Coordinates of C-alpha atoms in Angstrom, one line a residue:
X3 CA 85.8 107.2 97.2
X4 CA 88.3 109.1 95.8
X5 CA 91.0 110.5 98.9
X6 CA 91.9 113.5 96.5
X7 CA 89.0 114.2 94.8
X8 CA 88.3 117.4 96.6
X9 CA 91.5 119.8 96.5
X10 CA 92.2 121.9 99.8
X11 CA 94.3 124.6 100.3
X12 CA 95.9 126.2 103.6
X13 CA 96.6 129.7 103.7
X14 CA 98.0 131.1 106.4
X15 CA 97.7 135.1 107.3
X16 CA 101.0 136.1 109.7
X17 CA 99.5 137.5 112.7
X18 CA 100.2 140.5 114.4
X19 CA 103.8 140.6 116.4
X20 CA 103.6 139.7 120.3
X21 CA 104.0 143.1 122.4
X22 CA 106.8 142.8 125.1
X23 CA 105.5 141.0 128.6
X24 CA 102.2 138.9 126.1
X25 CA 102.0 135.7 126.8
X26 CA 101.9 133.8 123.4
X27 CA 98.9 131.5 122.5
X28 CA 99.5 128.1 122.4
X29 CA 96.4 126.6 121.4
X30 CA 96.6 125.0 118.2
X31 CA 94.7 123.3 115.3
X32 CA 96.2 120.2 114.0
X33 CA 95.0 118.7 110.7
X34 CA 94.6 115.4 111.2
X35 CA 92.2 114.0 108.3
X36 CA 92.4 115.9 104.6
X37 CA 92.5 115.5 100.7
X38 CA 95.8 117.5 100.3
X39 CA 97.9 115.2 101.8
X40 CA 100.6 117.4 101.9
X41 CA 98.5 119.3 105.2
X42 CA 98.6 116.3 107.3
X43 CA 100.0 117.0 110.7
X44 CA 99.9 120.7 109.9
X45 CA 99.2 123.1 112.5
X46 CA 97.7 126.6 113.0
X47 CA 99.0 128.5 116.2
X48 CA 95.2 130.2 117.1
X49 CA 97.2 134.0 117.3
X50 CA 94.4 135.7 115.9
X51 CA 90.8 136.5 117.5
X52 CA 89.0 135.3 116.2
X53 CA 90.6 133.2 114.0
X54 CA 88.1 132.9 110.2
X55 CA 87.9 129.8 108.1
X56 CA 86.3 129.0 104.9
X57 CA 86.7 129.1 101.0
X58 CA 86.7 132.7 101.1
X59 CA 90.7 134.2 100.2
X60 CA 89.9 136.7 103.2
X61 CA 90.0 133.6 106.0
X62 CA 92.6 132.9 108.1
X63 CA 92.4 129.9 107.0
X64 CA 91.3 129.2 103.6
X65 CA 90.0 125.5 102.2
X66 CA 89.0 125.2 98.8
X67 CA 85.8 122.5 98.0
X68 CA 82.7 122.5 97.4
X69 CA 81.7 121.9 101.0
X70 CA 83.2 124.4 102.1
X71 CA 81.3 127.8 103.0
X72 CA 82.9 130.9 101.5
X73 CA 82.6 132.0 105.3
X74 CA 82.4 128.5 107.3
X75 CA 83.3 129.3 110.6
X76 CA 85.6 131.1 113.2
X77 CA 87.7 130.2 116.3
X78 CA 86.8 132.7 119.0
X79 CA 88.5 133.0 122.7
X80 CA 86.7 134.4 125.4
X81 CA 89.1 134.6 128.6
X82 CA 90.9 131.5 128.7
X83 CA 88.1 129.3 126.4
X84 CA 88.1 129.0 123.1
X85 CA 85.0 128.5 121.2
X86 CA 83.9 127.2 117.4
X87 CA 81.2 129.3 115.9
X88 CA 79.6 127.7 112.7
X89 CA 78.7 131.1 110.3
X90 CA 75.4 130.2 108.8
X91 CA 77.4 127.6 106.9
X92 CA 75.6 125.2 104.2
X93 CA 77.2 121.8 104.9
X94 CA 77.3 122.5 108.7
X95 CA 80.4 122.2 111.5
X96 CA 81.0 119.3 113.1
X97 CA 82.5 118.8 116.6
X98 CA 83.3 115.3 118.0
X99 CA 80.8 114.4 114.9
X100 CA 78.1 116.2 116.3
X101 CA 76.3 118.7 114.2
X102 CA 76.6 122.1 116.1
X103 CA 74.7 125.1 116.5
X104 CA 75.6 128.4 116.6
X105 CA 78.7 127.8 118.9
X106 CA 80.6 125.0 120.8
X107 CA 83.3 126.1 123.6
X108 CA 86.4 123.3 122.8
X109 CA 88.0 121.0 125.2
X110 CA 91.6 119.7 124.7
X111 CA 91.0 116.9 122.0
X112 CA 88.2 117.8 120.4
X113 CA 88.0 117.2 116.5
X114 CA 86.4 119.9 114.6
X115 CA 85.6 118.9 111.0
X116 CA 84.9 121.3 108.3
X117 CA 84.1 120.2 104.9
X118 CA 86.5 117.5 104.5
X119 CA 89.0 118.5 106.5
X120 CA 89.1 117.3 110.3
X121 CA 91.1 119.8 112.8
X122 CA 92.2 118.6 116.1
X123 CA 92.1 121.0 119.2
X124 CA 95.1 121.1 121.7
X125 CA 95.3 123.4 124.6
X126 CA 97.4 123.4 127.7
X127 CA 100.5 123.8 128.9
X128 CA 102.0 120.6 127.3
X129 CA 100.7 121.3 124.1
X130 CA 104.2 120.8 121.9
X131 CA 104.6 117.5 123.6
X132 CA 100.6 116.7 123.0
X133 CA 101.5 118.1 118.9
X134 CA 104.3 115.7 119.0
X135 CA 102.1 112.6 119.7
X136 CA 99.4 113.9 117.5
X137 CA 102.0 113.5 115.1
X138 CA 103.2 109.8 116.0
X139 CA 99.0 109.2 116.1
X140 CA 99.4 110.2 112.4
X141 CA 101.9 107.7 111.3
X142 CA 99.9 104.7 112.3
X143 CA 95.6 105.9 112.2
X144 CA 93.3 106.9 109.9
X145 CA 92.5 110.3 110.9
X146 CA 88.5 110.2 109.6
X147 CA 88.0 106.7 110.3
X148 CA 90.3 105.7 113.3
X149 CA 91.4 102.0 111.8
X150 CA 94.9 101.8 111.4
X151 CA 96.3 102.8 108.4
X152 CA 97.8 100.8 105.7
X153 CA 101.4 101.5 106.7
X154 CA 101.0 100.1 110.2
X155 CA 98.7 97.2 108.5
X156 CA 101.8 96.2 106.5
X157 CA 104.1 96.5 109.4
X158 CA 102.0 94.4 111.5
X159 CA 101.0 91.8 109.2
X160 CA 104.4 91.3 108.5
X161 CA 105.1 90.7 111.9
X162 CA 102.8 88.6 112.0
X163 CA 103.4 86.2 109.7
X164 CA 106.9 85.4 111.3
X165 CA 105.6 84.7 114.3
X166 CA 103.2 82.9 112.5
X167 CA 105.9 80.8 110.5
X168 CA 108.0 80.1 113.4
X169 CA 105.3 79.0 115.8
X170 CA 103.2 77.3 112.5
X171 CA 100.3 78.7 113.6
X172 CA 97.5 80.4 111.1
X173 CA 96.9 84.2 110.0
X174 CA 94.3 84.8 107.8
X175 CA 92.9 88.3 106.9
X176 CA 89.6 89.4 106.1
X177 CA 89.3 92.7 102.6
X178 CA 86.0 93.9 102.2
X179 CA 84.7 97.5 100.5
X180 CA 81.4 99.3 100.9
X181 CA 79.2 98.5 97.5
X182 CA 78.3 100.9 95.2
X183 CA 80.4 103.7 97.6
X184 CA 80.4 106.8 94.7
X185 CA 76.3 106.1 94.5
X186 CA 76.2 106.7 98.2
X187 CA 78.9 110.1 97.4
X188 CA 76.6 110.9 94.5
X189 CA 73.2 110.6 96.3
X190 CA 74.1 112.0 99.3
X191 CA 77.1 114.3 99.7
X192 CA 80.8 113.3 100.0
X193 CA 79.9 114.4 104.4
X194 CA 77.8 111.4 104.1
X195 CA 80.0 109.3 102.5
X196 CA 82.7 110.4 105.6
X197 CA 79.7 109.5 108.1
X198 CA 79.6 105.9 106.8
X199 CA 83.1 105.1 106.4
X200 CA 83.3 106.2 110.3
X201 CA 80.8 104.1 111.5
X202 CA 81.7 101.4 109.7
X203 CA 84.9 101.3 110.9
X204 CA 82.8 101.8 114.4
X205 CA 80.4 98.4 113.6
X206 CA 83.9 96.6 112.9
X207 CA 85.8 97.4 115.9
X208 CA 83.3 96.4 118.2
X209 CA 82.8 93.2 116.6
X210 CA 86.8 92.0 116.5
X211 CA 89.1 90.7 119.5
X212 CA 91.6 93.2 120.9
X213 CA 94.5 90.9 119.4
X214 CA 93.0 91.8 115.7
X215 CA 93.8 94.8 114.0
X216 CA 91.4 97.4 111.6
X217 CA 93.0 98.8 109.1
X218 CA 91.8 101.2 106.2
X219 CA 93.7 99.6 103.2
X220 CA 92.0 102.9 101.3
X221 CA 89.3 105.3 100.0
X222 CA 86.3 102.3 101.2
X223 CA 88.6 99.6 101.4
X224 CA 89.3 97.6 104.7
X225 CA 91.2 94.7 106.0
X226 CA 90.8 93.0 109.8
X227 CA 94.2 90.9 110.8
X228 CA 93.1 87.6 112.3
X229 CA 96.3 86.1 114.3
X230 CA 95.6 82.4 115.2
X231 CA 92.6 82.3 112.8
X232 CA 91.9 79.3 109.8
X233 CA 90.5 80.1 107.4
X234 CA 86.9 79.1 108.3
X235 CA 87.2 81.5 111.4
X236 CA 87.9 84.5 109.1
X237 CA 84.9 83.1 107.0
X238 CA 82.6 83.0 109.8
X239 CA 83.6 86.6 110.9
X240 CA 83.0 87.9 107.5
X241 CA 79.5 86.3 107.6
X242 CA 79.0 88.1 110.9
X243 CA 81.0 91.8 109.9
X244 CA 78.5 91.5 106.6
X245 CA 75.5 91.1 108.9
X246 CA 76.1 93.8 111.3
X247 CA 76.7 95.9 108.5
X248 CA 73.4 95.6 106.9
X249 CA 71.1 94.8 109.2
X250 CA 70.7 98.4 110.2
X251 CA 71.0 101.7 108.2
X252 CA 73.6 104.4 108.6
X253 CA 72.1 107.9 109.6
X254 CA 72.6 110.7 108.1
X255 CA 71.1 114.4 108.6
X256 CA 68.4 111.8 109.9
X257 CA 68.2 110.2 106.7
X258 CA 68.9 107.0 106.5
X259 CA 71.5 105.0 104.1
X260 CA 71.3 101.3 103.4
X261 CA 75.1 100.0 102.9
X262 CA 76.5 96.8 102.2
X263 CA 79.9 95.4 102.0
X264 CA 81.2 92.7 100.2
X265 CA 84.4 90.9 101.4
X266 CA 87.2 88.2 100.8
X267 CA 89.2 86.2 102.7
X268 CA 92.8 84.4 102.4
X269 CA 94.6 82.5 104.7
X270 CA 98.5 82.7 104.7
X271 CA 100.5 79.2 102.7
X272 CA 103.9 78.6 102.2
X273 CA 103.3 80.2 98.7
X274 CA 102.9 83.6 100.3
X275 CA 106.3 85.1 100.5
X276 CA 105.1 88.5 101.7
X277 CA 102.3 90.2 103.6
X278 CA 101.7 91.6 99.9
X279 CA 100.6 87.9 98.2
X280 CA 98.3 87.5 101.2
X281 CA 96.5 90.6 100.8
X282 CA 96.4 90.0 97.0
X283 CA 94.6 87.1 97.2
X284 CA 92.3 88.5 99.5
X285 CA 91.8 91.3 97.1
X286 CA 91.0 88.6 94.2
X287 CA 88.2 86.6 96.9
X288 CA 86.8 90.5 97.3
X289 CA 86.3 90.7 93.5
X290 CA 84.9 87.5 93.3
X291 CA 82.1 88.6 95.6
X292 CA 81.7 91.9 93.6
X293 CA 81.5 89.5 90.6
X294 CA 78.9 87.3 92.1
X295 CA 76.3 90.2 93.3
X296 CA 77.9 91.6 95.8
X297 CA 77.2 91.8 99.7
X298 CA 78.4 88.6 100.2
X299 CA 81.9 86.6 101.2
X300 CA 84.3 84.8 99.2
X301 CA 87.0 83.0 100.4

């Protein structure tokens, strides 16, 4: 999938001033998952009551796509709560990933998604320092998926192989993609291609030791760290990763969607100078398996 195939735009309507004595709201949106990578980490001071947001010029806040409703939905307080109303949209609101109805009061935390754009919700009395760490989150996850990003994959692989070097112990990494991802985005929606790359990441993590590390290398691409791993470990946790993966559909709508993954593995030599020769021959063992039918390991 395409990160930036589906253009979004913020605009932002100045609110009215705060009259003398008025406490100002706090309670902010933070965009923490988006196309427009320039709206990353951006966030939306809920001033105005309600606050509106869809495609429509006349919203608060305005997000072009196609999956976006021209009115999509509002932010409304009632005393000291603030709730998300969905407005008869056509692709649906989403809090916490849950599909919602009418309207959701918000708790400090919650993620509201909206086409493909993912808000986060902070309220409180410490919400510049919570904004700040939202922040910091940004640098290092994958706002839709939760895996690490690639930045922090690179940073810790790196790391790793050091330690690696100087100990001489193994690190071995595991690449694998979702097979024949733009059919799923094309028969299903681009929100069910988000729903898959989330549990996926999901199936992974519960399937790797708390020393390995998840990354999204990008769009459907993934990579798992394996510290003290040879080669034949990362093989067998393919073998197992492309199993769990399979065996079960992913649920959509309450339609189901049969994935697949296919996946390479590398182990780190004295030829690889950098964490970037490792992952390329992992990338080559990944198109190997695409090569040879897919939904299957190469290593």
């Amino acid at each position: 999938m395409n990160d930036f195939d589906e253009k979004t735009r913020v605009t932002v309507v100045v609110s009215n001033p705060v009259e003398p004595g008025e406490k100002r709201i706090n309670d902010c949106l933070v965009v923490i998952y988006t196309k427009e990578t320039t709206l990353l980490g951006k966030r939306f001071v809920l001033e105005q009551n309600p606050t509106t947001v869809g495609r429509g010029a006349d919203n608060h806040i305005v997000l072009d796509g196609d999956s976006v409703s021209r009115k999509h939905c509002n932010f409304l307080r009632r005393g000291e709560a603030w709730f998300v109303v969905d407005e008869r949209s056509t692709n649906g609101t989403y809090v916490n990933d849950d599909h919602i109805s009418g309207e959701c009061r918000l708790a400090n935390g919650d993620r509201i998604k909206v086409g493909p754009t993912i808000f986060k919700f902070l309220s409180g009395t410490d919400v510049e320092s919570k904004y700040h760490e939202e922040i910091y989150r940004l640098t290092i996850i994958d706002g839709l998926t939760q895996a690490h990003n690639k930045r922090y994959l690179f940073e810790s692989l790196e790391r790793e192989i050091i330690r690696a070097r100087r100990h001489s112990r193994p690190v071995s990494v595991v690449m694998f993609d979702i097979d024949h991802f733009k059919r799923i985005n094309d028969d299903h929606g681009h929100l069910a291609g988000d729903v898959v790359l989330k549990e996926l990441a999901q199936r992974v993590q519960g399937r790797i030791r708390r020393d390995e590390l998840l990354a999204r290398y990008g769009g459907e691409e993934f990579v798992v760290m394996l510290p003290e791993t040879e080669l034949q470990g990362a093989q067998s946790l393919a073998e197992t990763l492309r199993l769990k993966v399979m065996e079960a559909p992913f649920i959509f709508q309450a339609e189901p969607i049969r994935v697949t993954i296919s996946l390479g593995c590398a182990m780190l030599t004295n030829e690889d100078r950098t964490a970037t020769d490792l992952l390329k021959r992992a990338d080559e063992r990944l198109y190997d398996a695409k090569r040879g039918g897919r939904n299957r390991v190469c290593f």
